[in-house]
mmCIF file of C-alpha atoms in Angstrom:
data_model
loop_
_atom_site.group_PDB
_atom_site.id
_atom_site.type_symbol
_atom_site.label_atom_id
_atom_site.label_comp_id
_atom_site.label_asym_id
_atom_site.label_seq_id
_atom_site.Cartn_x
_atom_site.Cartn_y
_atom_site.Cartn_z
ATOM 1 C CA ALA A 1 -118.121 -77.585 10.093
ATOM 2 C CA GLN A 2 -119.921 -74.897 8.176
ATOM 3 C CA SER A 3 -123.420 -74.647 6.746
ATOM 4 C CA VAL A 4 -125.310 -72.079 4.719
ATOM 5 C CA THR A 5 -129.065 -71.589 4.735
ATOM 6 C CA GLN A 6 -131.015 -69.802 2.065
ATOM 7 C CA LEU A 7 -134.578 -69.978 3.288
ATOM 8 C CA ASP A 8 -136.210 -68.722 0.096
ATOM 9 C CA SER A 9 -135.990 -71.150 -2.809
ATOM 10 C CA GLN A 10 -137.829 -68.732 -5.093
ATOM 11 C CA VAL A 11 -138.383 -64.993 -4.968
ATOM 12 C CA PRO A 12 -140.699 -63.429 -7.549
ATOM 13 C CA VAL A 13 -140.664 -59.647 -7.805
ATOM 14 C CA PHE A 14 -141.823 -57.028 -10.239
ATOM 15 C CA GLU A 15 -139.355 -55.106 -12.334
ATOM 16 C CA GLU A 16 -137.980 -51.994 -10.611
ATOM 17 C CA ALA A 17 -139.081 -53.275 -7.198
ATOM 18 C CA PRO A 18 -136.571 -53.808 -4.380
ATOM 19 C CA VAL A 19 -135.476 -57.303 -3.423
ATOM 20 C CA GLU A 20 -133.703 -59.029 -0.561
ATOM 21 C CA LEU A 21 -132.335 -62.555 -0.745
ATOM 22 C CA ARG A 22 -131.637 -63.983 2.656
ATOM 23 C CA CYS A 23 -128.580 -65.931 3.706
ATOM 24 C CA ASN A 24 -127.615 -67.226 7.137
ATOM 25 C CA TYR A 25 -124.576 -69.267 7.946
ATOM 26 C CA SER A 26 -123.195 -71.366 10.758
ATOM 27 C CA SER A 27 -119.516 -71.751 11.513
ATOM 28 C CA SER A 28 -117.274 -72.303 14.502
ATOM 29 C CA VAL A 29 -114.410 -70.433 12.814
ATOM 30 C CA SER A 30 -114.098 -67.186 10.920
ATOM 31 C CA VAL A 31 -115.230 -67.315 7.314
ATOM 32 C CA TYR A 32 -115.210 -65.381 4.108
ATOM 33 C CA LEU A 33 -118.653 -64.873 2.555
ATOM 34 C CA PHE A 34 -119.692 -64.766 -1.075
ATOM 35 C CA TRP A 35 -122.668 -64.343 -3.335
ATOM 36 C CA TYR A 36 -122.530 -66.044 -6.714
ATOM 37 C CA VAL A 37 -124.978 -65.715 -9.601
ATOM 38 C CA GLN A 38 -125.760 -68.444 -12.109
ATOM 39 C CA TYR A 39 -127.526 -67.830 -15.397
ATOM 40 C CA PRO A 40 -129.199 -70.798 -17.160
ATOM 41 C CA ASN A 41 -126.780 -73.509 -18.299
ATOM 42 C CA GLN A 42 -123.767 -71.534 -17.197
ATOM 43 C CA GLY A 43 -121.214 -71.710 -14.443
ATOM 44 C CA LEU A 44 -121.147 -69.411 -11.446
ATOM 45 C CA GLN A 45 -119.992 -65.817 -11.451
ATOM 46 C CA LEU A 46 -118.873 -64.014 -8.350
ATOM 47 C CA LEU A 47 -121.246 -61.185 -7.516
ATOM 48 C CA LEU A 48 -119.601 -59.858 -4.375
ATOM 49 C CA LYS A 49 -117.605 -60.973 -1.380
ATOM 50 C CA TYR A 50 -116.857 -60.043 2.197
ATOM 51 C CA LEU A 51 -113.361 -60.667 3.455
ATOM 52 C CA SER A 52 -112.826 -58.012 6.115
ATOM 53 C CA GLY A 53 -113.292 -54.328 6.776
ATOM 54 C CA SER A 54 -116.546 -52.571 5.958
ATOM 55 C CA THR A 55 -119.475 -54.879 6.522
ATOM 56 C CA LEU A 56 -121.351 -53.454 3.529
ATOM 57 C CA VAL A 57 -120.063 -54.655 0.184
ATOM 58 C CA GLU A 58 -121.302 -53.688 -3.260
ATOM 59 C CA SER A 59 -121.224 -55.123 -6.747
ATOM 60 C CA ILE A 60 -120.865 -53.202 -9.985
ATOM 61 C CA ASN A 61 -124.453 -53.914 -11.044
ATOM 62 C CA GLY A 62 -126.227 -52.435 -8.050
ATOM 63 C CA PHE A 63 -126.363 -55.361 -5.627
ATOM 64 C CA GLU A 64 -125.122 -55.007 -2.080
ATOM 65 C CA ALA A 65 -124.796 -57.326 0.886
ATOM 66 C CA GLU A 66 -124.198 -56.640 4.534
ATOM 67 C CA PHE A 67 -122.287 -58.914 6.844
ATOM 68 C CA ASN A 68 -123.939 -59.131 10.254
ATOM 69 C CA LYS A 69 -121.769 -61.131 12.591
ATOM 70 C CA SER A 70 -124.193 -61.164 15.521
ATOM 71 C CA GLN A 71 -126.973 -62.542 13.330
ATOM 72 C CA THR A 72 -124.606 -64.645 11.208
ATOM 73 C CA SER A 73 -126.260 -63.264 8.104
ATOM 74 C CA PHE A 74 -125.147 -61.974 4.725
ATOM 75 C CA HIS A 75 -128.348 -60.872 2.992
ATOM 76 C CA LEU A 76 -128.235 -59.666 -0.598
ATOM 77 C CA ARG A 77 -130.228 -56.598 -1.617
ATOM 78 C CA LYS A 78 -130.945 -54.496 -4.651
ATOM 79 C CA PRO A 79 -133.123 -51.359 -4.536
ATOM 80 C CA SER A 80 -134.504 -51.760 -8.056
ATOM 81 C CA VAL A 81 -134.292 -54.979 -10.054
ATOM 82 C CA HIS A 82 -134.159 -55.432 -13.808
ATOM 83 C CA ILE A 83 -135.348 -58.248 -16.023
ATOM 84 C CA SER A 84 -131.709 -59.169 -16.630
ATOM 85 C CA ASP A 85 -131.300 -59.961 -12.923
ATOM 86 C CA THR A 86 -133.358 -63.120 -13.404
ATOM 87 C CA ALA A 87 -131.031 -65.923 -12.299
ATOM 88 C CA GLU A 88 -130.144 -68.321 -9.513
ATOM 89 C CA TYR A 89 -128.251 -66.777 -6.609
ATOM 90 C CA PHE A 90 -126.039 -68.771 -4.293
ATOM 91 C CA CYS A 91 -124.658 -67.686 -0.956
ATOM 92 C CA ALA A 92 -121.412 -69.378 0.046
ATOM 93 C CA VAL A 93 -118.821 -69.414 2.810
ATOM 94 C CA THR A 94 -115.314 -70.673 3.117
ATOM 95 C CA PRO A 95 -113.258 -70.977 6.291
ATOM 96 C CA ILE A 96 -110.357 -68.604 6.202
ATOM 97 C CA GLY A 97 -107.448 -70.489 4.623
ATOM 98 C CA SER A 98 -106.664 -71.026 0.963
ATOM 99 C CA ALA A 99 -107.040 -74.794 1.003
ATOM 100 C CA SER A 100 -110.544 -74.709 2.394
ATOM 101 C CA LYS A 101 -113.531 -75.798 0.399
ATOM 102 C CA ILE A 102 -116.471 -73.553 -0.407
ATOM 103 C CA ILE A 103 -119.821 -74.445 1.088
ATOM 104 C CA PHE A 104 -122.888 -73.343 -0.832
ATOM 105 C CA GLY A 105 -126.434 -72.636 0.188
ATOM 106 C CA SER A 106 -129.282 -74.273 -1.686
ATOM 107 C CA GLY A 107 -129.796 -71.263 -3.933
ATOM 108 C CA THR A 108 -132.581 -68.758 -4.506
ATOM 109 C CA ARG A 109 -134.217 -68.370 -7.877
ATOM 110 C CA LEU A 110 -134.955 -64.716 -8.524
ATOM 111 C CA SER A 111 -137.637 -64.212 -11.155
ATOM 112 C CA ILE A 112 -138.490 -60.739 -12.354
ATOM 113 C CA ARG A 113 -141.944 -59.983 -13.681
ATOM 114 C CA PRO A 114 -142.425 -57.097 -16.119
ATOM 115 C CA GLY B 1 -111.135 -61.591 -12.823
ATOM 116 C CA ALA B 2 -109.352 -64.851 -13.451
ATOM 117 C CA VAL B 3 -110.630 -67.138 -16.198
ATOM 118 C CA VAL B 4 -111.405 -70.823 -15.893
ATOM 119 C CA SER B 5 -112.228 -72.693 -19.080
ATOM 120 C CA GLN B 6 -114.182 -75.930 -18.939
ATOM 121 C CA HIS B 7 -114.532 -78.241 -21.909
ATOM 122 C CA PRO B 8 -116.718 -79.608 -23.358
ATOM 123 C CA SER B 9 -119.799 -77.549 -22.551
ATOM 124 C CA ARG B 10 -122.097 -80.376 -23.602
ATOM 125 C CA VAL B 11 -121.484 -84.062 -24.171
ATOM 126 C CA ILE B 12 -123.724 -86.988 -24.951
ATOM 127 C CA CYS B 13 -122.331 -90.466 -24.497
ATOM 128 C CA LYS B 14 -123.562 -94.013 -24.568
ATOM 129 C CA SER B 15 -124.086 -95.964 -21.391
ATOM 130 C CA GLY B 16 -120.949 -97.874 -20.427
ATOM 131 C CA THR B 17 -118.474 -95.496 -22.020
ATOM 132 C CA SER B 18 -116.173 -93.027 -20.272
ATOM 133 C CA VAL B 19 -116.173 -89.266 -20.587
ATOM 134 C CA LYS B 20 -113.407 -86.827 -19.753
ATOM 135 C CA ILE B 21 -114.065 -83.221 -18.753
ATOM 136 C CA GLU B 22 -111.230 -80.697 -18.713
ATOM 137 C CA CYS B 23 -110.864 -77.659 -16.502
ATOM 138 C CA ARG B 24 -108.141 -75.133 -17.263
ATOM 139 C CA SER B 25 -107.079 -71.982 -15.474
ATOM 140 C CA LEU B 26 -106.057 -69.630 -18.261
ATOM 141 C CA ASP B 27 -104.292 -66.799 -16.492
ATOM 142 C CA PHE B 28 -103.357 -68.039 -13.046
ATOM 143 C CA GLN B 29 -101.924 -71.070 -11.337
ATOM 144 C CA ALA B 30 -104.650 -73.164 -9.781
ATOM 145 C CA THR B 31 -103.137 -74.848 -6.774
ATOM 146 C CA THR B 32 -106.570 -76.112 -5.733
ATOM 147 C CA MET B 33 -109.417 -77.228 -7.932
ATOM 148 C CA PHE B 34 -112.904 -78.266 -6.961
ATOM 149 C CA TRP B 35 -115.381 -80.412 -8.848
ATOM 150 C CA TYR B 36 -119.094 -80.006 -8.293
ATOM 151 C CA ARG B 37 -122.201 -81.736 -9.508
ATOM 152 C CA GLN B 38 -125.448 -79.856 -9.830
ATOM 153 C CA PHE B 39 -128.829 -81.533 -10.116
ATOM 154 C CA PRO B 40 -131.760 -79.704 -11.725
ATOM 155 C CA LYS B 41 -132.968 -76.826 -9.560
ATOM 156 C CA LYS B 42 -130.540 -77.877 -6.847
ATOM 157 C CA SER B 43 -127.433 -76.464 -5.296
ATOM 158 C CA LEU B 44 -123.893 -77.503 -6.054
ATOM 159 C CA MET B 45 -122.722 -80.701 -4.471
ATOM 160 C CA LEU B 46 -118.977 -80.795 -3.906
ATOM 161 C CA MET B 47 -117.592 -84.027 -5.277
ATOM 162 C CA ALA B 48 -113.886 -83.649 -4.623
ATOM 163 C CA THR B 49 -111.051 -81.261 -3.958
ATOM 164 C CA SER B 50 -107.729 -81.666 -5.691
ATOM 165 C CA ASN B 51 -104.408 -80.029 -4.995
ATOM 166 C CA GLU B 52 -101.799 -79.975 -7.743
ATOM 167 C CA GLY B 53 -99.611 -83.031 -7.619
ATOM 168 C CA SER B 54 -101.661 -84.770 -4.939
ATOM 169 C CA LYS B 55 -104.468 -87.265 -4.938
ATOM 170 C CA ALA B 56 -107.942 -85.795 -4.845
ATOM 171 C CA THR B 57 -109.927 -85.743 -1.630
ATOM 172 C CA TYR B 58 -113.409 -87.070 -2.278
ATOM 173 C CA GLU B 59 -116.525 -86.125 -0.353
ATOM 174 C CA GLN B 60 -118.446 -88.809 1.444
ATOM 175 C CA GLY B 61 -120.621 -90.827 -0.885
ATOM 176 C CA VAL B 62 -118.683 -89.999 -4.056
ATOM 177 C CA GLU B 63 -117.162 -93.059 -5.738
ATOM 178 C CA LYS B 64 -113.521 -92.282 -6.443
ATOM 179 C CA ASP B 65 -113.186 -95.188 -8.862
ATOM 180 C CA LYS B 66 -116.080 -93.908 -10.904
ATOM 181 C CA PHE B 67 -115.166 -90.228 -10.883
ATOM 182 C CA LEU B 68 -111.449 -90.086 -11.580
ATOM 183 C CA ILE B 69 -109.825 -86.751 -10.923
ATOM 184 C CA ASN B 70 -106.369 -85.789 -12.105
ATOM 185 C CA HIS B 71 -104.631 -82.523 -11.281
ATOM 186 C CA ALA B 72 -101.247 -83.053 -12.861
ATOM 187 C CA SER B 73 -100.377 -79.423 -13.536
ATOM 188 C CA LEU B 74 -101.081 -76.006 -12.091
ATOM 189 C CA THR B 75 -103.397 -75.136 -14.960
ATOM 190 C CA LEU B 76 -105.268 -78.340 -15.711
ATOM 191 C CA SER B 77 -107.530 -80.729 -13.874
ATOM 192 C CA THR B 78 -109.631 -83.455 -15.448
ATOM 193 C CA LEU B 79 -112.683 -85.362 -14.309
ATOM 194 C CA THR B 80 -113.302 -88.706 -15.980
ATOM 195 C CA VAL B 81 -116.670 -90.344 -15.519
ATOM 196 C CA THR B 82 -115.971 -94.031 -16.046
ATOM 197 C CA SER B 83 -118.544 -96.530 -17.254
ATOM 198 C CA ALA B 84 -121.176 -93.823 -17.356
ATOM 199 C CA HIS B 85 -124.815 -94.638 -16.715
ATOM 200 C CA PRO B 86 -127.956 -92.541 -17.226
ATOM 201 C CA GLU B 87 -128.020 -91.640 -13.534
ATOM 202 C CA ASP B 88 -124.676 -89.902 -14.028
ATOM 203 C CA SER B 89 -126.373 -87.393 -16.302
ATOM 204 C CA SER B 90 -125.947 -84.014 -14.680
ATOM 205 C CA PHE B 91 -124.308 -80.603 -14.848
ATOM 206 C CA TYR B 92 -120.684 -80.748 -13.722
ATOM 207 C CA ILE B 93 -118.839 -77.587 -12.735
ATOM 208 C CA CYS B 94 -115.210 -77.051 -11.850
ATOM 209 C CA SER B 95 -113.667 -74.202 -9.956
ATOM 210 C CA ALA B 96 -110.103 -73.185 -9.266
ATOM 211 C CA ARG B 97 -108.253 -71.185 -6.661
ATOM 212 C CA ASN B 98 -104.668 -70.047 -6.542
ATOM 213 C CA ARG B 99 -102.356 -70.247 -3.558
ATOM 214 C CA GLY B 100 -103.405 -67.739 -0.946
ATOM 215 C CA GLY B 101 -106.514 -66.827 -2.909
ATOM 216 C CA THR B 102 -109.753 -66.039 -1.118
ATOM 217 C CA GLU B 103 -112.204 -66.881 -3.852
ATOM 218 C CA ALA B 104 -112.628 -69.594 -6.429
ATOM 219 C CA PHE B 105 -113.293 -68.992 -10.100
ATOM 220 C CA PHE B 106 -115.749 -71.190 -11.924
ATOM 221 C CA GLY B 107 -115.812 -72.853 -15.306
ATOM 222 C CA GLN B 108 -118.843 -72.643 -17.549
ATOM 223 C CA GLY B 109 -120.009 -76.133 -16.639
ATOM 224 C CA THR B 110 -120.488 -79.333 -18.643
ATOM 225 C CA ARG B 111 -123.895 -80.806 -19.347
ATOM 226 C CA LEU B 112 -123.419 -84.591 -19.464
ATOM 227 C CA THR B 113 -126.184 -86.736 -20.894
ATOM 228 C CA VAL B 114 -125.791 -90.501 -20.822
ATOM 229 C CA VAL B 115 -128.113 -92.385 -23.151
#
Protein backbone atom coordinates (compact mmCIF):
# COMPACT_ATOMS: atom_id res chain seq x y z
CA ALA A 1 0.00 0.00 0.00
CA GLN A 2 1.00 3.59 -0.50
CA SER A 3 0.56 6.71 1.59
CA VAL A 4 1.41 10.37 1.17
CA THR A 5 2.09 12.81 3.98
CA GLN A 6 1.94 16.56 3.66
CA LEU A 7 2.85 17.79 7.11
CA ASP A 8 1.93 21.43 6.54
CA SER A 9 -1.80 22.04 6.17
CA GLN A 10 -1.23 25.76 5.66
CA VAL A 11 1.78 27.78 4.57
CA PRO A 12 1.53 31.58 4.68
CA VAL A 13 4.29 33.52 2.94
CA PHE A 14 4.86 37.03 1.73
CA GLU A 15 4.83 37.84 -1.95
CA GLU A 16 8.21 37.38 -3.64
CA ALA A 17 9.47 35.20 -0.78
CA PRO A 18 10.64 31.62 -1.38
CA VAL A 19 8.46 28.70 -0.38
CA GLU A 20 8.80 24.96 0.14
CA LEU A 21 5.86 22.60 0.46
CA ARG A 22 6.85 19.30 1.94
CA CYS A 23 5.77 15.88 0.75
CA ASN A 24 6.86 12.46 1.97
CA TYR A 25 5.56 9.16 0.74
CA SER A 26 5.61 5.52 1.71
CA SER A 27 5.51 2.66 -0.76
CA SER A 28 6.79 -0.87 -1.07
CA VAL A 29 6.95 -0.58 -4.87
CA SER A 30 8.24 2.00 -7.29
CA VAL A 31 5.95 4.96 -7.85
CA TYR A 32 5.41 7.96 -10.03
CA LEU A 33 5.09 11.25 -8.14
CA PHE A 34 2.96 14.28 -8.88
CA TRP A 35 2.09 17.72 -7.62
CA TYR A 36 -1.36 19.03 -8.43
CA VAL A 37 -2.74 22.52 -7.82
CA GLN A 38 -6.37 23.32 -7.09
CA TYR A 39 -7.84 26.80 -7.32
CA PRO A 40 -11.11 27.54 -5.46
CA ASN A 41 -14.11 25.56 -6.73
CA GLN A 42 -12.12 23.99 -9.52
CA GLY A 43 -10.72 20.60 -10.33
CA LEU A 44 -7.06 19.70 -10.10
CA GLN A 45 -4.38 20.72 -12.55
CA LEU A 46 -1.11 18.89 -12.91
CA LEU A 47 1.78 21.09 -11.86
CA LEU A 48 4.66 18.70 -12.42
CA LYS A 49 5.54 15.04 -12.29
CA TYR A 50 8.45 12.71 -11.78
CA LEU A 51 8.50 9.52 -13.79
CA SER A 52 12.18 8.73 -14.23
CA GLY A 53 15.48 10.32 -15.14
CA SER A 54 16.57 13.61 -13.62
CA THR A 55 15.37 13.88 -10.05
CA LEU A 56 14.73 17.62 -10.41
CA VAL A 57 11.59 18.47 -12.34
CA GLU A 58 10.26 21.91 -13.21
CA SER A 59 6.94 23.45 -14.13
CA ILE A 60 6.35 26.26 -16.59
CA ASN A 61 5.41 28.74 -13.86
CA GLY A 62 8.58 28.54 -11.80
CA PHE A 63 7.86 25.65 -9.43
CA GLU A 64 10.28 22.78 -9.09
CA ALA A 65 10.34 19.55 -7.12
CA GLU A 66 13.12 17.14 -6.35
CA PHE A 67 12.68 13.43 -5.95
CA ASN A 68 14.79 12.08 -3.10
CA LYS A 69 14.56 8.33 -3.01
CA SER A 70 16.57 7.84 0.18
CA GLN A 71 14.34 10.26 2.07
CA THR A 72 11.19 9.24 0.18
CA SER A 73 10.42 12.90 -0.39
CA PHE A 74 9.20 15.06 -3.25
CA HIS A 75 9.21 18.60 -1.88
CA LEU A 76 7.86 21.45 -3.99
CA ARG A 77 9.74 24.74 -4.12
CA LYS A 78 9.50 28.14 -5.72
CA PRO A 79 12.16 30.84 -5.25
CA SER A 80 9.74 33.77 -5.46
CA VAL A 81 5.98 33.42 -5.10
CA HIS A 82 3.25 35.57 -6.59
CA ILE A 83 -0.23 36.38 -5.38
CA SER A 84 -1.61 34.19 -8.16
CA ASP A 85 0.09 31.15 -6.59
CA THR A 86 -2.49 31.19 -3.80
CA ALA A 87 -4.14 27.76 -4.01
CA GLU A 88 -4.30 24.29 -2.54
CA TYR A 89 -1.42 22.00 -3.49
CA PHE A 90 -1.67 18.24 -3.44
CA CYS A 91 1.17 15.76 -3.61
CA ALA A 92 0.24 12.38 -5.07
CA VAL A 93 1.76 9.03 -5.97
CA THR A 94 0.71 6.16 -8.12
CA PRO A 95 2.32 2.73 -8.30
CA ILE A 96 3.87 2.19 -11.67
CA GLY A 97 1.20 0.60 -13.87
CA SER A 98 -1.59 2.27 -15.81
CA ALA A 99 -4.44 0.68 -13.89
CA SER A 100 -3.23 1.89 -10.53
CA LYS A 101 -5.10 4.44 -8.52
CA ILE A 102 -3.64 7.77 -7.45
CA ILE A 103 -3.13 8.36 -3.76
CA PHE A 104 -3.25 11.95 -2.57
CA GLY A 105 -1.79 13.72 0.40
CA SER A 106 -4.02 15.86 2.59
CA GLY A 107 -3.07 19.05 0.78
CA THR A 108 -1.29 22.26 1.71
CA ARG A 109 -2.99 25.61 1.44
CA LEU A 110 -0.52 28.20 0.21
CA SER A 111 -1.59 31.74 1.04
CA ILE A 112 0.40 34.67 -0.26
CA ARG A 113 0.42 37.94 1.64
CA PRO A 114 1.14 41.18 -0.23
CA GLY B 1 -2.67 18.37 -22.03
CA ALA B 2 -5.72 16.18 -22.34
CA VAL B 3 -9.12 17.64 -21.50
CA VAL B 4 -11.71 16.16 -19.18
CA SER B 5 -15.10 17.84 -19.07
CA GLN B 6 -17.36 17.37 -16.07
CA HIS B 7 -20.99 18.42 -16.06
CA PRO B 8 -22.79 20.01 -14.33
CA SER B 9 -20.45 22.28 -12.40
CA ARG B 10 -23.12 22.99 -9.80
CA VAL B 11 -26.37 21.25 -8.96
CA ILE B 12 -28.95 21.70 -6.25
CA CYS B 13 -31.45 18.93 -5.70
CA LYS B 14 -34.14 18.03 -3.24
CA SER B 15 -33.60 15.34 -0.66
CA GLY B 16 -34.70 11.95 -1.96
CA THR B 17 -34.07 12.65 -5.62
CA SER B 18 -31.24 11.32 -7.78
CA VAL B 19 -28.53 13.30 -9.51
CA LYS B 20 -26.34 12.28 -12.41
CA ILE B 21 -22.87 13.72 -12.99
CA GLU B 22 -21.12 13.21 -16.32
CA CYS B 23 -17.41 12.99 -16.97
CA ARG B 24 -16.15 13.07 -20.55
CA SER B 25 -12.67 12.77 -21.98
CA LEU B 26 -12.69 15.10 -24.97
CA ASP B 27 -9.53 14.24 -26.85
CA PHE B 28 -8.38 10.85 -25.62
CA GLN B 29 -9.75 7.45 -24.77
CA ALA B 30 -10.18 7.06 -21.04
CA THR B 31 -9.70 3.41 -20.27
CA THR B 32 -9.75 4.17 -16.54
CA MET B 33 -11.78 6.76 -14.71
CA PHE B 34 -11.70 7.70 -11.07
CA TRP B 35 -14.35 9.38 -8.96
CA TYR B 36 -13.40 11.41 -5.92
CA ARG B 37 -15.26 13.22 -3.21
CA GLN B 38 -13.76 16.25 -1.54
CA PHE B 39 -14.98 17.64 1.76
CA PRO B 40 -14.35 21.29 2.66
CA LYS B 41 -10.67 21.96 3.32
CA LYS B 42 -9.96 18.26 2.96
CA SER B 43 -8.13 16.08 0.52
CA LEU B 44 -9.68 13.98 -2.20
CA MET B 45 -11.24 10.74 -1.11
CA LEU B 46 -11.25 8.11 -3.84
CA MET B 47 -14.71 6.65 -4.15
CA ALA B 48 -14.30 4.21 -7.01
CA THR B 49 -12.25 3.23 -10.02
CA SER B 50 -13.92 2.19 -13.24
CA ASN B 51 -12.47 0.55 -16.30
CA GLU B 52 -14.37 0.82 -19.57
CA GLY B 53 -16.82 -2.00 -19.98
CA SER B 54 -16.31 -3.36 -16.47
CA LYS B 55 -18.01 -2.88 -13.16
CA ALA B 56 -16.55 -0.19 -10.96
CA THR B 57 -14.33 -1.08 -8.04
CA TYR B 58 -15.49 0.78 -4.96
CA GLU B 59 -13.31 1.82 -2.05
CA GLN B 60 -14.10 0.51 1.39
CA GLY B 61 -16.96 2.36 3.01
CA VAL B 62 -18.47 3.67 -0.23
CA GLU B 63 -22.01 2.42 -0.86
CA LYS B 64 -22.14 1.09 -4.40
CA ASP B 65 -25.93 1.09 -4.46
CA LYS B 66 -26.01 4.74 -3.54
CA PHE B 67 -23.23 5.93 -5.82
CA LEU B 68 -23.85 4.25 -9.16
CA ILE B 69 -20.98 4.44 -11.60
CA ASN B 70 -21.25 3.62 -15.28
CA HIS B 71 -18.35 3.60 -17.71
CA ALA B 72 -20.02 2.37 -20.86
CA SER B 73 -17.71 4.01 -23.39
CA LEU B 74 -14.10 5.11 -23.66
CA THR B 75 -15.07 8.76 -23.38
CA LEU B 76 -17.87 8.84 -20.84
CA SER B 77 -18.38 7.85 -17.24
CA THR B 78 -21.31 8.83 -15.06
CA LEU B 79 -21.83 8.99 -11.32
CA THR B 80 -25.41 8.87 -10.11
CA VAL B 81 -26.13 9.79 -6.52
CA THR B 82 -29.36 7.97 -5.74
CA SER B 83 -31.85 9.10 -3.12
CA ALA B 84 -29.62 12.00 -2.20
CA HIS B 85 -29.57 13.36 1.33
CA PRO B 86 -28.03 16.54 2.75
CA GLU B 87 -25.00 14.60 3.97
CA ASP B 88 -24.23 13.77 0.34
CA SER B 89 -23.59 17.44 -0.32
CA SER B 90 -20.00 17.73 -1.41
CA PHE B 91 -17.60 18.49 -4.25
CA TYR B 92 -17.28 15.54 -6.62
CA ILE B 93 -14.36 15.30 -9.02
CA CYS B 94 -13.67 12.83 -11.79
CA SER B 95 -10.39 12.03 -13.44
CA ALA B 96 -9.45 9.95 -16.44
CA ARG B 97 -6.40 8.10 -17.67
CA ASN B 98 -5.73 6.44 -20.98
CA ARG B 99 -4.17 3.03 -21.50
CA GLY B 100 -0.51 3.14 -20.62
CA GLY B 101 -0.80 6.69 -19.34
CA THR B 102 1.18 7.82 -16.33
CA GLU B 103 -1.00 10.65 -15.15
CA ALA B 104 -4.69 11.30 -14.74
CA PHE B 105 -6.49 14.37 -16.01
CA PHE B 106 -9.15 15.97 -13.88
CA GLY B 107 -12.56 17.42 -14.54
CA GLN B 108 -13.58 20.78 -13.14
CA GLY B 109 -15.61 19.23 -10.34
CA THR B 110 -19.31 19.30 -9.44
CA ARG B 111 -20.62 21.08 -6.38
CA LEU B 112 -23.66 19.08 -5.21
CA THR B 113 -26.00 20.63 -2.68
CA VAL B 114 -28.89 18.57 -1.37
CA VAL B 115 -31.63 20.57 0.31
